[in-house]
PDB file of C-alpha atoms and ligand atoms in Angstrom:
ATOM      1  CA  UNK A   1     125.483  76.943 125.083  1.00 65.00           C
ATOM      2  CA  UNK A   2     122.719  75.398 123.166  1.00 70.00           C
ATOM      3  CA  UNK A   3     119.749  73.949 125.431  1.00 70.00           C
ATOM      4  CA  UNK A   4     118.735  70.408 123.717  1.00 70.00           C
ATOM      5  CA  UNK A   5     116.221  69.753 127.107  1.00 72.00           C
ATOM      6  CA  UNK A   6     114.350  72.739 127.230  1.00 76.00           C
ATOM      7  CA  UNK A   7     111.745  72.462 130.035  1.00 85.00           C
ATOM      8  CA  UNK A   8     108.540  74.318 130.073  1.00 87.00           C
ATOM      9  CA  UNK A   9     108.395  77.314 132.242  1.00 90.00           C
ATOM     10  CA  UNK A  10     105.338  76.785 134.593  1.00 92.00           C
ATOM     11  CA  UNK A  11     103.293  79.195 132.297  1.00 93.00           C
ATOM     12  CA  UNK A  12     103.867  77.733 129.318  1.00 90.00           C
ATOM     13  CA  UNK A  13     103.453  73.878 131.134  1.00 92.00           C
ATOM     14  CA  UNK A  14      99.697  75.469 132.076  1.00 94.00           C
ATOM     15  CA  UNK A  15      98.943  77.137 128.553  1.00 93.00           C
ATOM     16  CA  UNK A  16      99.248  73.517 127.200  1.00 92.00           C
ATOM     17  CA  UNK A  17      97.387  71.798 129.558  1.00 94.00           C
ATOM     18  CA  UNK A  18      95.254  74.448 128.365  1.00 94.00           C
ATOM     19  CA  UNK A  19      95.456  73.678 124.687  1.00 93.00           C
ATOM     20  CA  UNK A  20      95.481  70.438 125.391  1.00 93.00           C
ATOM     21  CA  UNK A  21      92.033  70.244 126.736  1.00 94.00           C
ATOM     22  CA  UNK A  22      90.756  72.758 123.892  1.00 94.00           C
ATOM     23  CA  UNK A  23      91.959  70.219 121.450  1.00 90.00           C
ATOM     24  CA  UNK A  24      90.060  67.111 123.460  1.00 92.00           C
ATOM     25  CA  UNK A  25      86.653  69.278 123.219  1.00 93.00           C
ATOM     26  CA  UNK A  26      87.195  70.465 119.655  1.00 90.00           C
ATOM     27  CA  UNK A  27      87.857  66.770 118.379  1.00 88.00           C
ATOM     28  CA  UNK A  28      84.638  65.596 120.291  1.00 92.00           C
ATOM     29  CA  UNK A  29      82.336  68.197 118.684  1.00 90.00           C
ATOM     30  CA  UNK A  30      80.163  66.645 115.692  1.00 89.00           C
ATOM     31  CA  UNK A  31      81.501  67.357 112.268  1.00 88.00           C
ATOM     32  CA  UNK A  32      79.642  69.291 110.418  1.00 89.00           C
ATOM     33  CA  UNK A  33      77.698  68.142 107.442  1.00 91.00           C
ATOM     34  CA  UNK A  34      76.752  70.486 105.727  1.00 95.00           C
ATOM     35  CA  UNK A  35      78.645  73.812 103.615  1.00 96.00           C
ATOM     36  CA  UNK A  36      78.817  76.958 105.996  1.00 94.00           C
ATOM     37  CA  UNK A  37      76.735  80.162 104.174  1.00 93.00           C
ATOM     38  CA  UNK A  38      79.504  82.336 106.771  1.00 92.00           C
ATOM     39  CA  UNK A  39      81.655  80.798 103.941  1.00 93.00           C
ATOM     40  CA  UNK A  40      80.777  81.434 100.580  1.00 94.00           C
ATOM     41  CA  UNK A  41      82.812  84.267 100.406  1.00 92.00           C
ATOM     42  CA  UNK A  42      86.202  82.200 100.807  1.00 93.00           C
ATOM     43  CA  UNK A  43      88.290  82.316  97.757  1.00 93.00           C
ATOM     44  CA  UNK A  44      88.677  79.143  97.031  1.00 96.00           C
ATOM     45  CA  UNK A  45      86.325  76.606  95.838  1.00 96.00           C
ATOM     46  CA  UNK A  46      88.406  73.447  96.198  1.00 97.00           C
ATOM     47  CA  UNK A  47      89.055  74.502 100.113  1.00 97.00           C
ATOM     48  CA  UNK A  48      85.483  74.571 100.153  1.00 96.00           C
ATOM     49  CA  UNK A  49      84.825  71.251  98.817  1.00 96.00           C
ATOM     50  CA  UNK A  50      87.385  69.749 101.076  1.00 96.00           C
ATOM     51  CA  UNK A  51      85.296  72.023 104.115  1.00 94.00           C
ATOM     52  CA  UNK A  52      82.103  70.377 103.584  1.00 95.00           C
ATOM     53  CA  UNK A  53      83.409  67.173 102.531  1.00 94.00           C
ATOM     54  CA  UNK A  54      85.281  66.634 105.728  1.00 92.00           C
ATOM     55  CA  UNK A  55      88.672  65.734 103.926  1.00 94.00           C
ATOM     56  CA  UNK A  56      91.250  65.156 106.844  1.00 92.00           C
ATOM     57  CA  UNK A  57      93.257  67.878 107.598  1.00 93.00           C
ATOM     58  CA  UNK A  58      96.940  67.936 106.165  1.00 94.00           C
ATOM     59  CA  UNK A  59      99.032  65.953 109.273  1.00 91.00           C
ATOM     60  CA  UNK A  60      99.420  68.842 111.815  1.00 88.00           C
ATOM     61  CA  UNK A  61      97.130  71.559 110.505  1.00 88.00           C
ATOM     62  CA  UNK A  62      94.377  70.664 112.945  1.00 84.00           C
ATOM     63  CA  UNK A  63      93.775  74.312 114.561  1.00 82.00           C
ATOM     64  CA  UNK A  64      96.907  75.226 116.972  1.00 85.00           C
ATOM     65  CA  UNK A  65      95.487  76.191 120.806  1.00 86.00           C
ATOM     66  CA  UNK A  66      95.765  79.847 120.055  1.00 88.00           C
ATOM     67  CA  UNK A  67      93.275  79.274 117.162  1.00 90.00           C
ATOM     68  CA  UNK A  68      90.965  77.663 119.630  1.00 93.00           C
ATOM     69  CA  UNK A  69      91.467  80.176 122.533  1.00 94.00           C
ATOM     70  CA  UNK A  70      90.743  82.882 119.802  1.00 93.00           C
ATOM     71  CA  UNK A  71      87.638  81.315 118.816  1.00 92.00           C
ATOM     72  CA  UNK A  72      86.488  81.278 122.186  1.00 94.00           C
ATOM     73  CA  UNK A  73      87.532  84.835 123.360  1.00 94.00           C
ATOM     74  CA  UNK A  74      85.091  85.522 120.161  1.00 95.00           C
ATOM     75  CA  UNK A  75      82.271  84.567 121.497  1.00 95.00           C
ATOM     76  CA  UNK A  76      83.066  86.332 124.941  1.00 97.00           C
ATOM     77  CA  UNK A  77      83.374  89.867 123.126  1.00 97.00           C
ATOM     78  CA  UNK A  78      80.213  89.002 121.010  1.00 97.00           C
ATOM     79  CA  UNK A  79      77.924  88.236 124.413  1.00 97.00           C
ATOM     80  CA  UNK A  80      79.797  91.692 125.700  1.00 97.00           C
ATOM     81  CA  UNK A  81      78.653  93.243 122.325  1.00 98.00           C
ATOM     82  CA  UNK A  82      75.127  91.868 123.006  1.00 98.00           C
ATOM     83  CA  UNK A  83      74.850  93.562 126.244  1.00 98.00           C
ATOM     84  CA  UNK A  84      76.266  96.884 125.182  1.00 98.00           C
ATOM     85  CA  UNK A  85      74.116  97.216 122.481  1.00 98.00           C
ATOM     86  CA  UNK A  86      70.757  96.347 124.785  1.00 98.00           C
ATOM     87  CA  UNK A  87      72.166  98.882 127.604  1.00 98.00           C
ATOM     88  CA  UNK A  88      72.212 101.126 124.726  1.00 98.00           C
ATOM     89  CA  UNK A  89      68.265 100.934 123.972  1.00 98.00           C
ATOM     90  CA  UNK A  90      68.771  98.042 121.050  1.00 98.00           C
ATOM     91  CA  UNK A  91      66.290  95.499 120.973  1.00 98.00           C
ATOM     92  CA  UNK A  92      68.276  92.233 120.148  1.00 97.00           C
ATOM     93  CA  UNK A  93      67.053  88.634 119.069  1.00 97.00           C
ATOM     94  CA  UNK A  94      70.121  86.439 119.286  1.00 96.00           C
ATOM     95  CA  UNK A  95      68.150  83.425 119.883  1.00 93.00           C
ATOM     96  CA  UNK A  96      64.568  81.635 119.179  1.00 89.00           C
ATOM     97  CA  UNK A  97      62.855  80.933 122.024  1.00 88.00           C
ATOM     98  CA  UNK A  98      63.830  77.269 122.399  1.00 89.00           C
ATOM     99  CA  UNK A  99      66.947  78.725 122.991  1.00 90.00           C
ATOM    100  CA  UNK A 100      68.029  77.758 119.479  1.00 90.00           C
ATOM    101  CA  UNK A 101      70.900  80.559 117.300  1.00 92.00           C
ATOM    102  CA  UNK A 102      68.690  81.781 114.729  1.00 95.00           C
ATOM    103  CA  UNK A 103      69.518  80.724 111.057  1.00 95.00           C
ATOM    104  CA  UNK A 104      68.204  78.549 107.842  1.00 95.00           C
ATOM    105  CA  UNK A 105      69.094  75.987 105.762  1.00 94.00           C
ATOM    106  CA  UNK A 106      68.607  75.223 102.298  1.00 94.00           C
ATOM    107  CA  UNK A 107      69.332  72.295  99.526  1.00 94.00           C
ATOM    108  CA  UNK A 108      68.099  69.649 102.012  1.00 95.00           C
ATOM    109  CA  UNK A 109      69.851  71.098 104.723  1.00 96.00           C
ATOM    110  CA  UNK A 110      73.481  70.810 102.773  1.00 96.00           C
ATOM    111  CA  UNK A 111      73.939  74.713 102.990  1.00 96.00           C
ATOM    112  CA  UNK A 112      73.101  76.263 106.561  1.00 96.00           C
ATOM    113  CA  UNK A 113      73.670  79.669 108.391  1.00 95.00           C
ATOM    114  CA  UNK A 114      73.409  80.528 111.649  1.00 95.00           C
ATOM    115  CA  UNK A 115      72.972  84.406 112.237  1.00 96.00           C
ATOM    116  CA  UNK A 116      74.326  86.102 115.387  1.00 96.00           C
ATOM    117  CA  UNK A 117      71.198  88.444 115.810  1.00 97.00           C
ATOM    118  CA  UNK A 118      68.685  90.708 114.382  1.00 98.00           C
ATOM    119  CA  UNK A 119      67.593  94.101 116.057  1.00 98.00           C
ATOM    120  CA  UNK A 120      64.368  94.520 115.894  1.00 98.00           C
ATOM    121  CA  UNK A 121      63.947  98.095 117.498  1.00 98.00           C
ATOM    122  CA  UNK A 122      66.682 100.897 118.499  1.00 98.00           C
ATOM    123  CA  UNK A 123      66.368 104.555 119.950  1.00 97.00           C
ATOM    124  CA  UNK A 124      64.566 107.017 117.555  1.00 96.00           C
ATOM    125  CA  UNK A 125      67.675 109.315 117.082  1.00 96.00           C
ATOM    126  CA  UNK A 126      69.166 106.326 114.427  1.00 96.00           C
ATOM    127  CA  UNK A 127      66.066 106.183 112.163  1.00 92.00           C
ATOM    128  CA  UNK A 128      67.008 102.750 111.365  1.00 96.00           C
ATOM    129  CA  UNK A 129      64.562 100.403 109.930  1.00 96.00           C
ATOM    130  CA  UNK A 130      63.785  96.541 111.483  1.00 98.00           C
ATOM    131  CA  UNK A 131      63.947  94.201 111.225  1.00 98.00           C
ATOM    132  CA  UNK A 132      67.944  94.503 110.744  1.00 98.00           C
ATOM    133  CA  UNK A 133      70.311  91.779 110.128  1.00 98.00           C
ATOM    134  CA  UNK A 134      73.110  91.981 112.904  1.00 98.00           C
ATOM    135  CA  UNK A 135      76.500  90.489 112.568  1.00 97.00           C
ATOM    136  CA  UNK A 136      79.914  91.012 115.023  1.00 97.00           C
ATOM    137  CA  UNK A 137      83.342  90.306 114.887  1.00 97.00           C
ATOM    138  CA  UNK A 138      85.916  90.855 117.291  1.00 97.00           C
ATOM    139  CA  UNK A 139      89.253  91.510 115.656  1.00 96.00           C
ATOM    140  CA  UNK A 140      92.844  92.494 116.231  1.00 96.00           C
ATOM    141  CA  UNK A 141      93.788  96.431 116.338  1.00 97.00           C
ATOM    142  CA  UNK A 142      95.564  95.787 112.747  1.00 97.00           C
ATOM    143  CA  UNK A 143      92.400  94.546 110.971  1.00 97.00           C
ATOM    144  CA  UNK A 144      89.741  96.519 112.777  1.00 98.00           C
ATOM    145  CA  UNK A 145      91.373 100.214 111.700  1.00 98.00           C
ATOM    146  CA  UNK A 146      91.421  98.722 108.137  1.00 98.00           C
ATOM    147  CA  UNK A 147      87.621  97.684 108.533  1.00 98.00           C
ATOM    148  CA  UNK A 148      86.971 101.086 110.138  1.00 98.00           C
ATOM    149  CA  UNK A 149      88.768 103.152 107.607  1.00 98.00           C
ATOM    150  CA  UNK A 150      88.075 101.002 104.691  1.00 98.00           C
ATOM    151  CA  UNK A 151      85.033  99.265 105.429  1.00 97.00           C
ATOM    152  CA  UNK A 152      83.988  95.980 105.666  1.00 97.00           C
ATOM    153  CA  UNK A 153      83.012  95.404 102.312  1.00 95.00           C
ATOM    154  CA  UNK A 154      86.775  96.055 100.816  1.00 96.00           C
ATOM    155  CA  UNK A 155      88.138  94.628 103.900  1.00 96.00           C
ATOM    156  CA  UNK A 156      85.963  90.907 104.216  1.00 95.00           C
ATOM    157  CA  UNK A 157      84.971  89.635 101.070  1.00 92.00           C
ATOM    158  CA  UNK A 158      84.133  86.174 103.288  1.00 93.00           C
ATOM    159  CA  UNK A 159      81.744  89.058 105.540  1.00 93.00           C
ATOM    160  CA  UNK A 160      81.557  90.958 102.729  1.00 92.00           C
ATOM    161  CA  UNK A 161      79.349  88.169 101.252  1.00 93.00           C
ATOM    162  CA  UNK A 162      78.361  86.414 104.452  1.00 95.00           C
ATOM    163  CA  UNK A 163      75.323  89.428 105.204  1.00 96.00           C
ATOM    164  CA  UNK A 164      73.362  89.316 102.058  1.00 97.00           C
ATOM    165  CA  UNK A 165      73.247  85.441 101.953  1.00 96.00           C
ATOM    166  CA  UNK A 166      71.806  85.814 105.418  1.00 97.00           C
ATOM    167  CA  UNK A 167      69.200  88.534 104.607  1.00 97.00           C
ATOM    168  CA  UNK A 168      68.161  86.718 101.657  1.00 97.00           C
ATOM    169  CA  UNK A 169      67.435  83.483 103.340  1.00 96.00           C
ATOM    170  CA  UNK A 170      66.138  84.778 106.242  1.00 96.00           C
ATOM    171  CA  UNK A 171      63.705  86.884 104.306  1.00 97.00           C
ATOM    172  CA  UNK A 172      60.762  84.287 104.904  1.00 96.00           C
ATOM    173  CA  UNK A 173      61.642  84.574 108.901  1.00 95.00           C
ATOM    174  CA  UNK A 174      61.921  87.612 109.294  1.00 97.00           C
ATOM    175  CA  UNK A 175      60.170  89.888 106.160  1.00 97.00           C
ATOM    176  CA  UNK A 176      61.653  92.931 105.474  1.00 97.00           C
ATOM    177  CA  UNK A 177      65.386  92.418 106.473  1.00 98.00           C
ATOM    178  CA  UNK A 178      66.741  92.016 102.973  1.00 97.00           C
ATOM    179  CA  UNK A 179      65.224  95.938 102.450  1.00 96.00           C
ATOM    180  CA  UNK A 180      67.038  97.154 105.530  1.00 97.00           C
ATOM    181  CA  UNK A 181      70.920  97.524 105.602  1.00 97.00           C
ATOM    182  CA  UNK A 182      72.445  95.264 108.067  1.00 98.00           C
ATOM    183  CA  UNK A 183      74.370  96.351 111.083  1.00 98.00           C
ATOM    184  CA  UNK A 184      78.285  95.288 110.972  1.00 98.00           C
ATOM    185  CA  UNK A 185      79.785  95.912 114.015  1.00 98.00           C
ATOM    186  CA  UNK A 186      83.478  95.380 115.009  1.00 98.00           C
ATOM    187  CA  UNK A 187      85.074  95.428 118.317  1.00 98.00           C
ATOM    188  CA  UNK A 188      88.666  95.820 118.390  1.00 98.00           C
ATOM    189  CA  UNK A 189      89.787  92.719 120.794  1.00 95.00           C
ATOM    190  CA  UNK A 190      92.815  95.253 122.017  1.00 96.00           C
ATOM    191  CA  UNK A 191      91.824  98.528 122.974  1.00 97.00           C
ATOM    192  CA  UNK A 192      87.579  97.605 122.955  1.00 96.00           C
ATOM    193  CA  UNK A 193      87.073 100.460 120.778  1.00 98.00           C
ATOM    194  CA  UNK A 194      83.844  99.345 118.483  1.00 98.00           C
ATOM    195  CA  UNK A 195      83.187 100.198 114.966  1.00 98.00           C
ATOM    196  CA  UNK A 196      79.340  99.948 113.761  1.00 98.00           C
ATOM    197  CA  UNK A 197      78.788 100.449 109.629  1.00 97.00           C
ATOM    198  CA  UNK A 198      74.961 100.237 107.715  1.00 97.00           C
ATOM    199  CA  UNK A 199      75.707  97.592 105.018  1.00 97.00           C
ATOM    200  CA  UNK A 200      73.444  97.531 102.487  1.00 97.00           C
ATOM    201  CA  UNK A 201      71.630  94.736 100.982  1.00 97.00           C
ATOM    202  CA  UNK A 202      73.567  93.460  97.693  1.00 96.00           C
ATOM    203  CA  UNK A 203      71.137  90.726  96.485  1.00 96.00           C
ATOM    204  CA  UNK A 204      73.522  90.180  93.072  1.00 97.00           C
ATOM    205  CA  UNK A 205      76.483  89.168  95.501  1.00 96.00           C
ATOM    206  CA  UNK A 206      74.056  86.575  97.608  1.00 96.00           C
ATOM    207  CA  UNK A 207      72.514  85.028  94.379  1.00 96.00           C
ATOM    208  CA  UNK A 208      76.011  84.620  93.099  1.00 96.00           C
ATOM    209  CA  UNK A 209      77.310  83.126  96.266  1.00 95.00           C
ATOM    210  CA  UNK A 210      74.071  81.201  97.161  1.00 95.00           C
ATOM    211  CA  UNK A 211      74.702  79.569  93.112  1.00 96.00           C
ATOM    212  CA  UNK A 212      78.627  79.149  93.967  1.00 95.00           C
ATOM    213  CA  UNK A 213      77.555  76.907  97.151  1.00 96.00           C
ATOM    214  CA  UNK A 214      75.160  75.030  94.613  1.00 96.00           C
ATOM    215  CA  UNK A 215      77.490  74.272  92.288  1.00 96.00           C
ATOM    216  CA  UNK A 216      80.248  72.766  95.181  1.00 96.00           C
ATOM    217  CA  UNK A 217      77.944  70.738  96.419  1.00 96.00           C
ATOM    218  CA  UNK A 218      76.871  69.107  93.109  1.00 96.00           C
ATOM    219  CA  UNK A 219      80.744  69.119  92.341  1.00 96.00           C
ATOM    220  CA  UNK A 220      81.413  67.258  95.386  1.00 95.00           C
ATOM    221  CA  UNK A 221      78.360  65.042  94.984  1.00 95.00           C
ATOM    222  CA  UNK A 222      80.155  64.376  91.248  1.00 96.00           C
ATOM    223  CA  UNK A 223      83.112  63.041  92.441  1.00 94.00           C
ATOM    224  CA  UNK A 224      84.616  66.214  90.473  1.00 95.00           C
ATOM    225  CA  UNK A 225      87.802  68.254  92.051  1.00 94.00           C
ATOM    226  CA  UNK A 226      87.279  71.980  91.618  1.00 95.00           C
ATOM    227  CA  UNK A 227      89.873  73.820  89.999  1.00 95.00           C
ATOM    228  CA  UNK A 228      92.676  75.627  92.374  1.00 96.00           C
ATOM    229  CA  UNK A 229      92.530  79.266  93.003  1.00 96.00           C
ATOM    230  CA  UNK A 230      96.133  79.598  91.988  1.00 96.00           C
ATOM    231  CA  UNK A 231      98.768  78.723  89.701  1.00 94.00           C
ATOM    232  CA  UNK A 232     101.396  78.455  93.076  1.00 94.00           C
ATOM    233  CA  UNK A 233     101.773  76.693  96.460  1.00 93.00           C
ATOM    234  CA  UNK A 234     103.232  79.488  97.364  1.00 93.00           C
ATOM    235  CA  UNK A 235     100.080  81.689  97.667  1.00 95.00           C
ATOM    236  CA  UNK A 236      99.485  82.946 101.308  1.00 94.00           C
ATOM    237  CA  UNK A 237      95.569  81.222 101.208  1.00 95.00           C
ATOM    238  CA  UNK A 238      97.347  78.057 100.198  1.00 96.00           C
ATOM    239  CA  UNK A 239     100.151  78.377 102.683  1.00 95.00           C
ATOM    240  CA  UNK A 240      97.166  78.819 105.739  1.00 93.00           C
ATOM    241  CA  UNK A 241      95.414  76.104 103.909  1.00 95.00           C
ATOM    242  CA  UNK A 242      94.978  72.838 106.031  1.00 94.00           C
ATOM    243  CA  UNK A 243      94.975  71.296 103.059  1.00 96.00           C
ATOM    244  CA  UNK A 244      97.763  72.411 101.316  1.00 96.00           C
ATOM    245  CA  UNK A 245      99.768  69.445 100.954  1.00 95.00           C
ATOM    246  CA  UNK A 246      96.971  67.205  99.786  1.00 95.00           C
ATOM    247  CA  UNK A 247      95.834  69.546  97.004  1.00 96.00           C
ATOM    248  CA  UNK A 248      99.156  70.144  95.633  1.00 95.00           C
ATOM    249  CA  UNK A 249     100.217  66.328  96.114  1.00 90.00           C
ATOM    250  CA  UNK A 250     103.208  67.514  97.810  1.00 80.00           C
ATOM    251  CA  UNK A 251     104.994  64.529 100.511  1.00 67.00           C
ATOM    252  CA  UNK A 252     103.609  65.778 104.301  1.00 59.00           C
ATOM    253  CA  UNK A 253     105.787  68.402 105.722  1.00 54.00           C
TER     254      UNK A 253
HETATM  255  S1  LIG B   1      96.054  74.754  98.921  1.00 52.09           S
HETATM  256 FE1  LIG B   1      95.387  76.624  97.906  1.00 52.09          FE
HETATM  257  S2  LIG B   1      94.458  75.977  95.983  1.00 52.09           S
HETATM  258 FE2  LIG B   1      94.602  74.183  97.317  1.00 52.09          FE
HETATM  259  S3  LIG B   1      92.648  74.035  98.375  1.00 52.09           S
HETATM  260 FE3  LIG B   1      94.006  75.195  99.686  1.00 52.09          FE
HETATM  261  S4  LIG B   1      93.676  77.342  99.145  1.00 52.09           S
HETATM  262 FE4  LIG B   1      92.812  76.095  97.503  1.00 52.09          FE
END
C-alpha cells in the first residue's frame, strides 16, 4: 500500500531540527567578498565568477544539512589532526597570536587565503625543512586511498593548486616556505587512518592560478560572462553546480 503521509521517524524528526538550525547559522554568516585562493583550482571560471560575485544560488541548491554537518565534522578531524601532529613532536602555528587563522590577501583584498598551519619545527629523524606550509583534509575512505595511492596532485587539482598559491603569498610572512615542500596530510574520516605526502613547490601552477583569479575579477568587474567549461548541461561539475540552471538559462527545476 503506498504511504502518501509519511511521518518522520523520531531520528530523522531530530536530524532536521538539526539541519534546520545548521541552515539558520549558515544563512547568518557574512557573505564573503572576496574570490577564495582554496579555489583557483576549480574548473570552471564562470562558477567562479558567480562564487565571488555572490549570484543567488539556483532555487534549492543552497547546501543540503549533510553538506553542512560535513563541513563541520571537517574542522573536528582537522583540530584532532592538530593535536596528533604536536603529540608527535611537530611544532604547529595554526593561528597568529590575536587568535586570528593565518593567511593574505591580495588585489585590494578581492583575492584572500586563509592557511590551516605552518610547522615550523619537527623531530630530527624527518630532515624536513621550516618553515613548511601545512594543509589537511579529512575525506571519505573512497577518495583518501585514491589520494594515498595516487597522490594529491593527480587526485585535487582544486588542492593540487591551492598549496603553491599559499606558499607564494605567504612568502613575505613567513620567508622560506615557497623553498620547502608543503606537508599534505589526509585523514580518512572512516577508518582514521592518515596519509602525509611532501608536495613540492610548483611556482608555474601558482602564477598561473594567481593570473586566472586576476583575470575573473576584472571579468566580473567588466560586466563580462566567462565562457562555460563545457559544451553540455549534462557534465557532472555542472550537474553539482548551484548554478546550473541560471548558466544554462534552463526554467528552475
Ligand atoms: S553549470 Fe557548468 S558551465 Fe555553468 S557555471 Fe556551473 S560548472 Fe560552469
Amino acid at each position: 500500500m503506498l504511504d502518501f503521509n509519511h511521518r518522520l521517524s523520531f531520528s530523522e524528526a531530530i536530524m532536521k531540527r538539526i539541519d534546520l538550525a545548521l541552515d539558520a547559522e549558515n544563512k547568518l554568516k557574512p557573505k564573503r567578498n572576496y574570490l577564495g585562493a582554496s579555489r583557483l583550482g576549480a574548473s570552471c571560471d564562470r562558477a567562479l565568477q558567480y562564487e565571488y560575485s555572490n549570484t543567488p544560488k539556483d532555487p534549492g541548491r543552497d547546501f543540503l544539512g549533510t553538506t553542512l554537518r560535513n563541513f563541520d565534522a571537517g574542522h573536528v578531524f582537522e583540530d584532532l589532526m592538530v593535536r596528533w601532529l604536536k603529540m608527535a613532536g611537530f611544532e604547529l602555528l595554526t593561528h597568529s597570536s590575536d587568535g586570528d587563522q593565518f593567511g593574505f590577501e591580495t588585489l585590494d583584498g578581492k583575492i584572500q587565503g586563509h592557511i590551516d598551519g605552518v610547522i615550523v619545527n619537527a623531530p630530527s629523524q624527518f630532515d624536513f625543512s621550516f618553515p613548511m606550509l601545512w594543509e589537511c583534509k579529512s575525506k571519505a575512505n573512497k577518495v583518501w586511498r585514491q589520494i594515498k595511492n595516487q597522490g594529491v596532485e593527480i587526485v585535487d587539482p582544486v588542492y593540487a593548486a591551492q598549496m603553491p598559491l599559499y606558499q607564494a603569498y605567504l612568502e613575505p610572512q613567513f620567508p622560506g616556505i615557497s623553498s620547502n615542500p608543503a606537508l599534505f596530510t589526509a585523514i580518512n574520516k572512516e577508518t582514521a587512518e592518515i596519509h602525509f605526502e611532501l608536495v613540492a613547490f610548483n611556482g608555474a601552477l601558482a602564477q598561473q592560478r594567481s593570473d586566472r583569479g586576476v583575470r575573473i575579477i576584472e571579468a566580473c568587474e567588466a560586466g563580462e560572462l566567462q565562457p562555460r567549461m563545457t559544451k553540455t548541461d549534462t557534465h557532472y561539475e555542472c550537474r553539482i553546480c548551484p548554478w546550473q540552471d541560471r548558466c544554462w538559462e534552463r526554467v528552475p527545476r
